[in-house]
Short mmCIF file of C-alpha atoms in Angstrom, two decimals:
data_model
loop_
_atom_site.label_atom_id
_atom_site.label_comp_id
_atom_site.label_asym_id
_atom_site.label_seq_id
_atom_site.Cartn_x
_atom_site.Cartn_y
_atom_site.Cartn_z
CA MET A 1 0.00 0.00 0.00
CA TYR A 2 1.27 3.44 -0.81
CA TRP A 3 0.59 6.87 0.56
CA ASP A 4 -2.17 8.67 -1.34
CA TRP A 5 -1.74 12.43 -1.05
CA SER A 6 -5.11 13.31 -2.56
CA PHE A 7 -6.93 11.03 -0.13
CA ALA A 8 -4.95 12.52 2.74
CA TRP A 9 -5.88 15.98 1.54
CA ASP A 10 -9.57 15.05 1.22
CA SER A 11 -9.78 13.78 4.77
CA LEU A 12 -8.19 16.90 6.23
CA PRO A 13 -11.41 18.94 6.74
CA ALA A 14 -13.01 16.15 8.77
CA LEU A 15 -9.81 15.76 10.81
CA LEU A 16 -9.72 19.47 11.54
CA GLU A 17 -13.30 19.26 12.77
CA GLY A 18 -12.17 16.46 15.07
CA LEU A 19 -9.25 18.61 16.17
CA TRP A 20 -11.70 21.32 17.17
CA ILE A 21 -13.46 18.86 19.49
CA THR A 22 -10.06 17.85 20.88
CA VAL A 23 -9.29 21.51 21.55
CA GLN A 24 -12.63 21.94 23.33
CA LEU A 25 -11.88 18.89 25.46
CA THR A 26 -8.46 20.26 26.33
CA LEU A 27 -9.64 23.77 27.16
CA GLY A 28 -12.64 22.60 29.17
CA GLY A 29 -10.58 19.97 30.97
CA SER A 30 -7.83 22.48 31.71
CA VAL A 31 -10.18 25.00 33.29
CA LEU A 32 -11.68 22.26 35.48
CA ALA A 33 -8.30 20.78 36.40
CA LEU A 34 -6.80 24.17 37.25
CA VAL A 35 -9.75 25.12 39.47
CA ILE A 36 -10.43 21.76 41.15
CA GLY A 37 -6.71 21.15 41.64
CA LEU A 38 -6.36 24.46 43.47
CA VAL A 39 -9.37 23.71 45.67
CA LEU A 40 -7.96 20.26 46.50
CA ALA A 41 -4.53 21.71 47.29
CA MET A 42 -6.03 24.37 49.60
CA LEU A 43 -8.39 21.92 51.33
CA ARG A 44 -5.48 19.61 51.95
CA ARG A 45 -3.98 22.20 54.28
CA THR A 46 -7.03 22.44 56.51
CA ASN A 47 -6.86 21.48 60.19
CA VAL A 48 -9.94 19.32 59.93
CA GLU A 49 -8.59 15.79 59.90
CA PRO A 50 -11.51 14.04 58.04
CA VAL A 51 -11.43 16.59 55.21
CA ARG A 52 -7.71 16.15 54.80
CA TRP A 53 -8.09 12.40 54.79
CA LEU A 54 -10.92 12.53 52.25
CA ILE A 55 -8.96 14.77 49.89
CA GLY A 56 -5.97 12.46 50.17
CA ALA A 57 -8.17 9.47 49.32
CA ILE A 58 -9.72 11.21 46.31
CA ILE A 59 -6.30 12.10 44.93
CA GLU A 60 -5.07 8.55 45.57
CA VAL A 61 -7.97 7.01 43.60
CA LEU A 62 -7.65 9.51 40.75
CA ARG A 63 -3.92 8.86 40.43
CA GLY A 64 -4.04 5.13 41.01
CA THR A 65 -6.54 4.14 38.33
CA PRO A 66 -6.37 4.42 34.53
CA PHE A 67 -8.04 7.37 32.86
CA LEU A 68 -9.91 5.00 30.54
CA VAL A 69 -11.42 3.18 33.52
CA GLN A 70 -12.50 6.46 35.12
CA LEU A 71 -14.05 7.45 31.82
CA PHE A 72 -15.99 4.18 31.53
CA PHE A 73 -17.05 4.47 35.15
CA VAL A 74 -18.59 7.91 34.73
CA PHE A 75 -20.00 7.13 31.30
CA TYR A 76 -21.74 3.87 32.25
CA VAL A 77 -22.42 4.21 35.97
CA LEU A 78 -23.85 7.73 36.27
CA PRO A 79 -26.79 7.11 33.87
CA LYS A 80 -27.80 4.21 36.16
CA TYR A 81 -28.50 6.84 38.82
CA GLY A 82 -30.38 9.12 36.48
CA ILE A 83 -27.53 11.45 35.55
CA GLN A 84 -27.38 11.77 31.76
CA LEU A 85 -24.54 13.86 30.37
CA PRO A 86 -23.55 14.60 26.78
CA VAL A 87 -20.41 12.73 25.70
CA LEU A 88 -18.36 15.92 25.37
CA ALA A 89 -19.32 17.01 28.90
CA THR A 90 -18.44 13.57 30.26
CA GLY A 91 -15.04 13.76 28.59
CA ILE A 92 -14.34 17.25 29.93
CA ILE A 93 -15.40 16.33 33.47
CA VAL A 94 -13.35 13.14 33.63
CA LEU A 95 -10.30 14.81 32.06
CA GLY A 96 -10.61 17.71 34.50
CA LEU A 97 -11.05 15.45 37.53
CA ASN A 98 -8.22 13.13 36.52
CA TYR A 99 -5.76 15.95 35.98
CA SER A 100 -6.87 17.88 39.08
CA ALA A 101 -5.10 15.21 41.14
CA TYR A 102 -1.86 16.12 39.38
CA THR A 103 -2.34 19.89 39.37
CA ALA A 104 -3.17 19.68 43.09
CA GLU A 105 0.31 18.27 43.77
CA CYS A 106 1.71 21.05 41.61
CA TYR A 107 -0.10 23.78 43.53
CA ARG A 108 0.91 22.14 46.79
CA ALA A 109 4.57 22.45 45.87
CA GLY A 110 3.99 26.11 45.04
CA ILE A 111 2.13 26.78 48.28
CA GLU A 112 4.76 25.04 50.37
CA GLY A 113 7.39 27.16 48.63
CA VAL A 114 5.91 30.31 50.15
CA PRO A 115 7.89 30.99 53.34
CA GLN A 116 6.12 30.43 56.65
CA GLY A 117 6.88 34.04 57.58
CA GLN A 118 4.38 35.20 54.97
CA TRP A 119 1.58 33.41 56.82
CA GLU A 120 2.73 34.79 60.14
CA ALA A 121 3.05 38.34 58.85
CA ALA A 122 -0.40 38.20 57.25
CA ARG A 123 -1.93 36.90 60.49
CA ALA A 124 -0.14 39.60 62.44
CA LEU A 125 -1.85 42.12 60.19
CA ASN A 126 -5.16 40.51 61.16
CA LEU A 127 -6.04 39.48 57.60
CA SER A 128 -8.81 36.91 57.31
CA THR A 129 -7.89 33.43 56.07
CA GLY A 130 -9.64 34.05 52.76
CA ARG A 131 -7.78 37.28 52.30
CA ILE A 132 -4.44 35.66 53.17
CA TRP A 133 -4.94 33.04 50.46
CA ARG A 134 -6.14 35.55 47.90
CA ALA A 135 -3.80 38.43 48.48
CA VAL A 136 -0.65 36.91 49.97
CA ILE A 137 -0.14 33.20 49.41
CA LEU A 138 -1.61 32.39 46.00
CA PRO A 139 -0.12 35.37 44.12
CA GLN A 140 3.29 34.08 45.21
CA ALA A 141 2.58 30.38 44.91
CA ILE A 142 0.92 30.19 41.51
CA PRO A 143 3.35 32.02 39.19
CA ARG A 144 6.22 29.68 40.00
CA VAL A 145 4.23 26.56 39.13
CA ILE A 146 2.79 27.89 35.85
CA PRO A 147 5.34 26.06 33.64
CA ALA A 148 4.58 22.77 35.40
CA LEU A 149 0.85 23.37 34.97
CA GLY A 150 1.51 24.10 31.30
CA ASN A 151 3.09 20.66 30.93
CA TYR A 152 -0.04 19.07 32.35
CA VAL A 153 -2.25 20.96 29.91
CA ASN A 154 -0.06 19.67 27.09
CA GLN A 155 -0.30 16.13 28.46
CA MET A 156 -4.07 16.53 28.69
CA PHE A 157 -4.23 17.53 25.04
CA LYS A 158 -2.56 14.25 24.11
CA ASP A 159 -4.58 12.13 26.54
CA SER A 160 -7.88 13.59 25.36
CA ALA A 161 -7.72 11.10 22.46
CA ILE A 162 -8.83 8.43 24.93
CA VAL A 163 -12.25 10.09 25.16
CA GLY A 164 -12.88 8.67 21.68
CA ALA A 165 -13.42 5.35 23.45
CA ILE A 166 -16.87 6.48 24.60
CA GLY A 167 -17.85 7.51 21.09
CA LEU A 168 -16.84 11.15 20.91
CA PHE A 169 -15.50 12.07 17.48
CA GLU A 170 -12.41 13.95 18.51
CA LEU A 171 -9.31 13.93 16.32
CA LEU A 172 -8.21 10.30 16.77
CA ASN A 173 -11.66 8.76 16.64
CA THR A 174 -12.46 10.79 13.51
CA ALA A 175 -9.33 9.43 11.87
CA LYS A 176 -10.31 5.91 12.88
CA GLN A 177 -13.81 6.43 11.51
CA ILE A 178 -12.49 7.62 8.15
CA GLY A 179 -10.27 4.53 8.11
CA GLY A 180 -13.20 2.28 8.92
CA LEU A 181 -15.36 3.74 6.15
CA THR A 182 -12.73 3.67 3.42
CA TYR A 183 -10.46 0.92 4.71
CA ARG A 184 -7.57 3.29 4.34
CA PHE A 185 -6.23 3.72 7.84
CA LEU A 186 -2.73 4.83 6.97
CA GLU A 187 -3.39 8.40 5.81
CA PRO A 188 -5.96 9.59 8.39
CA LEU A 189 -4.22 7.97 11.38
CA THR A 190 -0.82 9.26 10.32
CA MET A 191 -2.18 12.76 9.80
CA ALA A 192 -3.91 12.68 13.19
CA ALA A 193 -0.62 11.62 14.79
CA VAL A 194 1.27 14.39 12.96
CA LEU A 195 -1.29 16.99 14.12
CA PHE A 196 -0.97 15.80 17.72
CA LEU A 197 2.81 15.79 17.47
CA ALA A 198 3.07 19.23 15.88
CA ILE A 199 0.79 20.95 18.36
CA SER A 200 2.20 19.31 21.47
CA TYR A 201 5.76 19.91 20.29
CA LEU A 202 5.10 23.61 19.77
CA ALA A 203 3.37 23.74 23.16
CA SER A 204 6.32 22.08 24.88
CA ILE A 205 8.69 24.61 23.31
CA GLY A 206 6.43 27.36 24.63
CA VAL A 207 6.48 25.89 28.13
CA ARG A 208 10.25 25.51 28.05
CA ARG A 209 10.64 29.13 27.01
CA LEU A 210 8.34 30.22 29.82
CA GLU A 211 10.37 28.16 32.26
CA ARG A 212 13.60 29.73 31.16
CA ARG A 213 12.17 33.23 31.37
CA MET A 214 10.90 32.70 34.89
CA HIS A 215 14.14 31.08 35.92
CA SER A 216 16.25 33.94 34.62
CA ALA A 217 13.91 36.45 36.25
CA GLU A 218 14.43 34.71 39.57
CA THR A 219 18.18 34.35 39.34
CA ALA A 220 18.54 37.95 38.22
CA GLY A 221 17.13 38.95 41.60
CA ALA A 222 13.95 40.31 40.10
CA ASP A 223 10.73 38.98 41.55
CA VAL A 224 8.42 37.12 39.20
CA ASN A 225 5.49 38.48 41.19
CA PRO A 226 4.09 41.93 40.57
CA PRO A 227 6.03 44.41 42.72
CA HIS A 228 3.11 45.40 44.93
CA LEU A 229 2.71 41.75 45.94
CA ALA A 230 6.31 41.12 46.82
CA LEU A 231 5.97 41.28 50.56
CA GLY A 232 9.61 40.66 51.31
CA LYS A 233 12.17 38.11 50.29
CA PRO A 234 12.68 34.83 52.09
CA ALA A 235 15.75 34.89 54.28
CA MET B 1 -24.97 -9.82 42.00
CA ASP B 2 -25.17 -13.59 41.49
CA GLN B 3 -24.80 -12.96 37.80
CA VAL B 4 -21.56 -11.09 38.34
CA ALA B 5 -20.29 -13.77 40.73
CA ALA B 6 -20.52 -16.31 37.91
CA PHE B 7 -18.24 -14.13 35.80
CA LEU B 8 -15.65 -13.41 38.50
CA PRO B 9 -13.19 -16.16 37.51
CA TYR B 10 -13.34 -14.87 33.95
CA PHE B 11 -12.74 -11.33 35.19
CA PHE B 12 -9.75 -12.24 37.36
CA GLU B 13 -8.12 -14.10 34.48
CA GLY B 14 -7.79 -10.63 33.03
CA THR B 15 -5.43 -9.71 35.87
CA TRP B 16 -3.00 -12.23 34.47
CA VAL B 17 -3.25 -10.73 30.97
CA THR B 18 -2.79 -7.21 32.35
CA LEU B 19 0.23 -8.26 34.40
CA GLN B 20 1.72 -10.01 31.40
CA ILE B 21 1.45 -6.87 29.27
CA PHE B 22 2.83 -4.82 32.14
CA VAL B 23 5.90 -6.99 32.71
CA LEU B 24 6.75 -7.40 29.01
CA GLY B 25 6.12 -3.69 28.41
CA LEU B 26 8.34 -2.74 31.33
CA ILE B 27 11.22 -4.92 30.12
CA LEU B 28 10.97 -3.37 26.66
CA ALA B 29 10.66 0.13 28.15
CA LEU B 30 13.85 -0.33 30.18
CA LEU B 31 15.80 -1.62 27.18
CA VAL B 32 14.53 1.25 25.04
CA ALA B 33 15.24 3.77 27.80
CA PHE B 34 18.90 2.86 28.13
CA ALA B 35 19.45 2.50 24.38
CA ALA B 36 17.75 5.78 23.45
CA GLY B 37 18.78 7.70 26.58
CA LEU B 38 22.47 6.88 26.25
CA GLY B 39 22.25 7.14 22.46
CA ARG B 40 20.98 10.68 22.72
CA MET B 41 24.18 11.65 24.52
CA SER B 42 26.43 10.00 21.96
CA SER B 43 29.09 12.13 20.28
CA ILE B 44 28.25 10.43 16.98
CA HIS B 45 25.65 12.32 14.95
CA ALA B 46 24.22 9.24 13.26
CA ILE B 47 23.34 7.78 16.66
CA ARG B 48 22.32 10.94 18.51
CA TRP B 49 19.84 12.19 15.93
CA PRO B 50 17.66 9.11 15.44
CA CYS B 51 17.49 8.69 19.22
CA ALA B 52 16.39 12.29 19.71
CA VAL B 53 13.75 12.01 16.98
CA PHE B 54 12.44 8.74 18.41
CA ILE B 55 12.13 10.24 21.89
CA GLU B 56 10.41 13.42 20.71
CA VAL B 57 7.95 11.57 18.45
CA PHE B 58 6.92 9.06 21.09
CA ARG B 59 6.65 11.71 23.79
CA GLY B 60 4.81 14.08 21.47
CA THR B 61 1.90 11.75 20.78
CA SER B 62 -0.06 9.72 23.28
CA ALA B 63 0.04 5.96 23.75
CA ILE B 64 -3.44 5.53 22.31
CA VAL B 65 -2.56 7.34 19.07
CA GLN B 66 0.50 5.15 18.72
CA LEU B 67 -1.48 2.04 19.56
CA PHE B 68 -4.08 2.72 16.87
CA TRP B 69 -1.37 3.55 14.38
CA PHE B 70 0.54 0.34 15.06
CA PHE B 71 -2.65 -1.69 15.08
CA TYR B 72 -4.54 -0.25 12.11
CA ALA B 73 -2.06 1.63 9.92
CA LEU B 74 1.19 -0.32 10.20
CA PRO B 75 -0.17 -3.59 8.73
CA LEU B 76 -1.27 -1.70 5.61
CA PHE B 77 1.98 0.16 5.41
CA LEU B 78 4.66 -2.48 5.90
CA ASP B 79 2.63 -5.64 5.59
CA ILE B 80 3.45 -6.54 9.18
CA ARG B 81 0.59 -8.11 11.07
CA LEU B 82 0.90 -7.75 14.82
CA THR B 83 -1.37 -9.59 17.19
CA PRO B 84 -3.27 -7.16 19.42
CA LEU B 85 -1.18 -8.28 22.40
CA MET B 86 2.09 -7.73 20.54
CA ALA B 87 0.99 -4.31 19.35
CA GLY B 88 0.05 -3.42 22.92
CA VAL B 89 3.36 -4.52 24.43
CA LEU B 90 5.35 -2.89 21.65
CA VAL B 91 3.57 0.46 21.89
CA LEU B 92 3.55 0.62 25.68
CA GLY B 93 7.22 -0.33 25.79
CA LEU B 94 8.23 2.27 23.20
CA ASN B 95 5.98 4.95 24.65
CA GLN B 96 7.06 4.61 28.28
CA GLY B 97 10.60 3.88 27.11
CA SER B 98 10.77 7.30 25.48
CA TYR B 99 9.82 8.94 28.78
CA ALA B 100 12.25 6.76 30.70
CA ALA B 101 15.00 7.60 28.18
CA GLU B 102 14.89 11.20 29.35
CA ILE B 103 15.17 9.96 32.93
CA VAL B 104 18.27 7.97 32.03
CA ARG B 105 19.79 11.00 30.34
CA GLY B 106 18.98 13.29 33.27
CA ALA B 107 20.40 10.86 35.80
CA VAL B 108 23.64 10.28 33.88
CA GLN B 109 24.10 14.02 33.44
CA SER B 110 23.50 14.56 37.15
CA VAL B 111 26.67 12.62 37.99
CA PRO B 112 29.39 15.26 38.51
CA LEU B 113 31.78 15.75 35.62
CA THR B 114 34.70 15.25 38.00
CA GLN B 115 33.80 11.55 38.09
CA TRP B 116 34.55 11.33 34.37
CA GLU B 117 37.74 13.32 34.84
CA ALA B 118 38.93 11.15 37.71
CA ALA B 119 38.28 8.01 35.66
CA THR B 120 40.18 9.50 32.71
CA ALA B 121 43.06 10.32 35.03
CA LEU B 122 43.10 6.66 36.04
CA ASN B 123 43.37 5.81 32.35
CA MET B 124 39.99 4.13 32.30
CA PRO B 125 38.37 3.73 28.88
CA LYS B 126 35.13 5.66 28.36
CA ARG B 127 33.01 2.56 28.08
CA THR B 128 34.33 1.12 31.33
CA THR B 129 33.88 4.48 33.06
CA LEU B 130 30.23 4.53 32.06
CA ARG B 131 29.66 0.97 33.18
CA ARG B 132 31.70 0.88 36.40
CA VAL B 133 31.63 4.49 37.62
CA ILE B 134 28.81 6.55 36.14
CA LEU B 135 25.87 4.15 35.77
CA PRO B 136 26.04 2.69 39.29
CA GLN B 137 25.67 6.22 40.64
CA ALA B 138 23.08 7.30 38.10
CA LEU B 139 20.98 4.20 38.76
CA VAL B 140 20.14 5.39 42.27
CA ALA B 141 18.83 8.69 40.89
CA MET B 142 16.81 6.88 38.21
CA LEU B 143 14.91 4.63 40.55
CA PRO B 144 12.24 6.99 41.94
CA PRO B 145 11.20 8.38 38.52
CA PHE B 146 11.30 4.85 37.07
CA GLY B 147 8.70 3.98 39.69
CA ASN B 148 6.41 6.63 38.23
CA VAL B 149 7.00 5.26 34.75
CA ALA B 150 6.03 1.79 35.97
CA VAL B 151 2.79 3.11 37.51
CA ASP B 152 1.98 5.00 34.30
CA LEU B 153 2.69 1.87 32.30
CA MET B 154 0.34 -0.15 34.48
CA LYS B 155 -2.43 2.41 33.98
CA ASN B 156 -1.79 2.57 30.24
CA THR B 157 -2.17 -1.20 29.89
CA SER B 158 -5.93 -0.54 30.07
CA LEU B 159 -5.69 1.02 26.59
CA VAL B 160 -5.10 -2.38 24.99
CA ALA B 161 -8.77 -3.09 25.71
CA LEU B 162 -9.50 -0.73 22.81
CA VAL B 163 -7.70 -3.06 20.37
CA THR B 164 -9.58 -6.13 21.68
CA VAL B 165 -6.99 -7.57 24.07
CA LEU B 166 -8.89 -9.40 26.81
CA ASP B 167 -7.33 -7.56 29.72
CA LEU B 168 -9.09 -6.50 32.93
CA THR B 169 -10.78 -3.48 31.36
CA TYR B 170 -12.09 -5.28 28.30
CA ARG B 171 -13.42 -8.17 30.38
CA ALA B 172 -15.16 -5.71 32.70
CA GLN B 173 -16.77 -4.14 29.64
CA LEU B 174 -17.95 -7.52 28.36
CA ILE B 175 -19.36 -8.48 31.76
CA ARG B 176 -21.12 -5.12 32.01
CA ALA B 177 -22.69 -5.63 28.60
CA THR B 178 -23.82 -9.16 29.48
CA THR B 179 -25.12 -8.67 33.01
CA GLY B 180 -25.93 -4.97 33.20
CA GLU B 181 -24.37 -4.88 36.68
CA THR B 182 -22.43 -1.75 35.80
CA THR B 183 -21.68 -0.34 39.24
CA ILE B 184 -20.41 -3.57 40.79
CA ILE B 185 -18.13 -4.63 37.98
CA PHE B 186 -16.62 -1.19 37.38
CA GLY B 187 -16.25 -0.66 41.12
CA LEU B 188 -14.35 -3.92 41.27
CA LEU B 189 -12.24 -2.87 38.30
CA VAL B 190 -11.24 0.35 40.06
CA VAL B 191 -10.28 -1.58 43.20
CA VAL B 192 -8.14 -4.08 41.27
CA TYR B 193 -6.24 -1.28 39.51
CA LEU B 194 -5.72 0.52 42.83
CA ILE B 195 -4.22 -2.65 44.28
CA LEU B 196 -1.96 -3.11 41.25
CA THR B 197 -0.67 0.49 41.17
CA ASN B 198 -0.17 0.58 44.93
CA GLY B 199 1.66 -2.73 44.73
CA ILE B 200 4.06 -1.18 42.25
CA SER B 201 4.63 1.83 44.50
CA LEU B 202 5.31 -0.50 47.42
CA LEU B 203 7.80 -2.49 45.38
CA ARG B 204 9.52 0.73 44.34
CA ARG B 205 9.90 1.88 47.94
CA MET B 206 11.40 -1.48 48.90
CA LEU B 207 13.89 -1.28 46.04
CA GLU B 208 14.77 2.31 46.89
CA ARG B 209 15.65 1.35 50.44
CA ARG B 210 17.97 -1.40 49.26
CA MET B 211 19.61 0.25 46.27
CA PRO B 212 22.03 2.76 47.80
CA ALA B 213 23.40 0.14 50.22
CA GLY B 214 27.05 -0.53 49.59
CA LEU B 215 27.43 2.55 47.42
CA ALA B 216 30.15 4.79 48.78
CA TYR B 217 29.00 7.68 46.68
CA ALA B 218 25.37 8.54 46.08
CA PRO B 219 24.18 11.49 44.01
CA GLY B 220 23.64 14.57 46.08
CA ARG B 221 26.24 13.44 48.61
CA GLU B 222 29.39 15.23 47.55
#
């Protein structure tokens, strides 16, 4: 079998439509993962023992089981209890939940990197806990973990292809469908792979550049945080 | 419930299939990791370049894309027919191997340059230096991230269900379709995977405790 350029060209529009679904999955999943991960990371620092234990257990289950299994679980089990979700929404929710376990660890590293003195100083100023998180801790914790979060978004983009397993026609499943209809799998699957590769490669270059910029900003003595938020350097 | 009970032996046979894919995939991943990871640091262009391209391509696409490509496209392309199990092991090994290759490279580069210099001063050939001086030290640094690779590999074995390998996930799907006992069988599936991944983490911790023993120099201890 040889490579047929005209067939490859003809299947491109359908593949791009699939890519658009993949992008939606990635963006939706990212927003969820970035928000839920932050909530998990903050809740993990609470003094209430049962909450901390529960959060730990949730993260453990999310990290210890395959994404595909989580996807099947939500897709097949929830309708049994009367919760019907569109396939795209199911994919976004499971992607977001799965990755929130990883982003939570990321945020945790960032939060633990903020010196203890910042907490003490904020308390001494009588700031409320909510205010301390919002105005003191998070503005220092989040910027330094942005490159790592970017890597997870990139990883999510690649993993979103698994959502095709529950019948969503994202990029990979579209390619497979074209192959199934025409019995020419080579062109569509190869093009899907090349699209994935190109986008994730560019994204990884972007993340690396971001990393370098933040690193050089730190070593140059400049603070990566906006000046009005730099409440003093760690000793 | 009784219906599911009748299928349990069939389900647990899947554990064996999953473990088989995991072990074979891990062996392949380790071989690939050292070949590609060390190859990428070679001073010879003709070795360095293909290794770098291999690593970037397999890290730049996900295991499922590669699996479908090897399963559906490759047979048409090269006239090679892989059994679903072979395709699964091959793809998982190459995919995780490309991640592990970067771990190998990072660990070898983390060994201080003075170790190379000292070995050169002792008139030790490069190959011997790598084998007797550098790798034993780098190995200790590789172990924790290799543990993560192994856990990822275990989780990725579930993907082979999508190319009709009768692993745990595919069997759970079949039992769900036959009995309709969705919650029980998928709940069980989750528990089995949790046990498997935690078992790997446990094994890793045991290995980590034993590894540095008898090593006069460990990375980070200068």
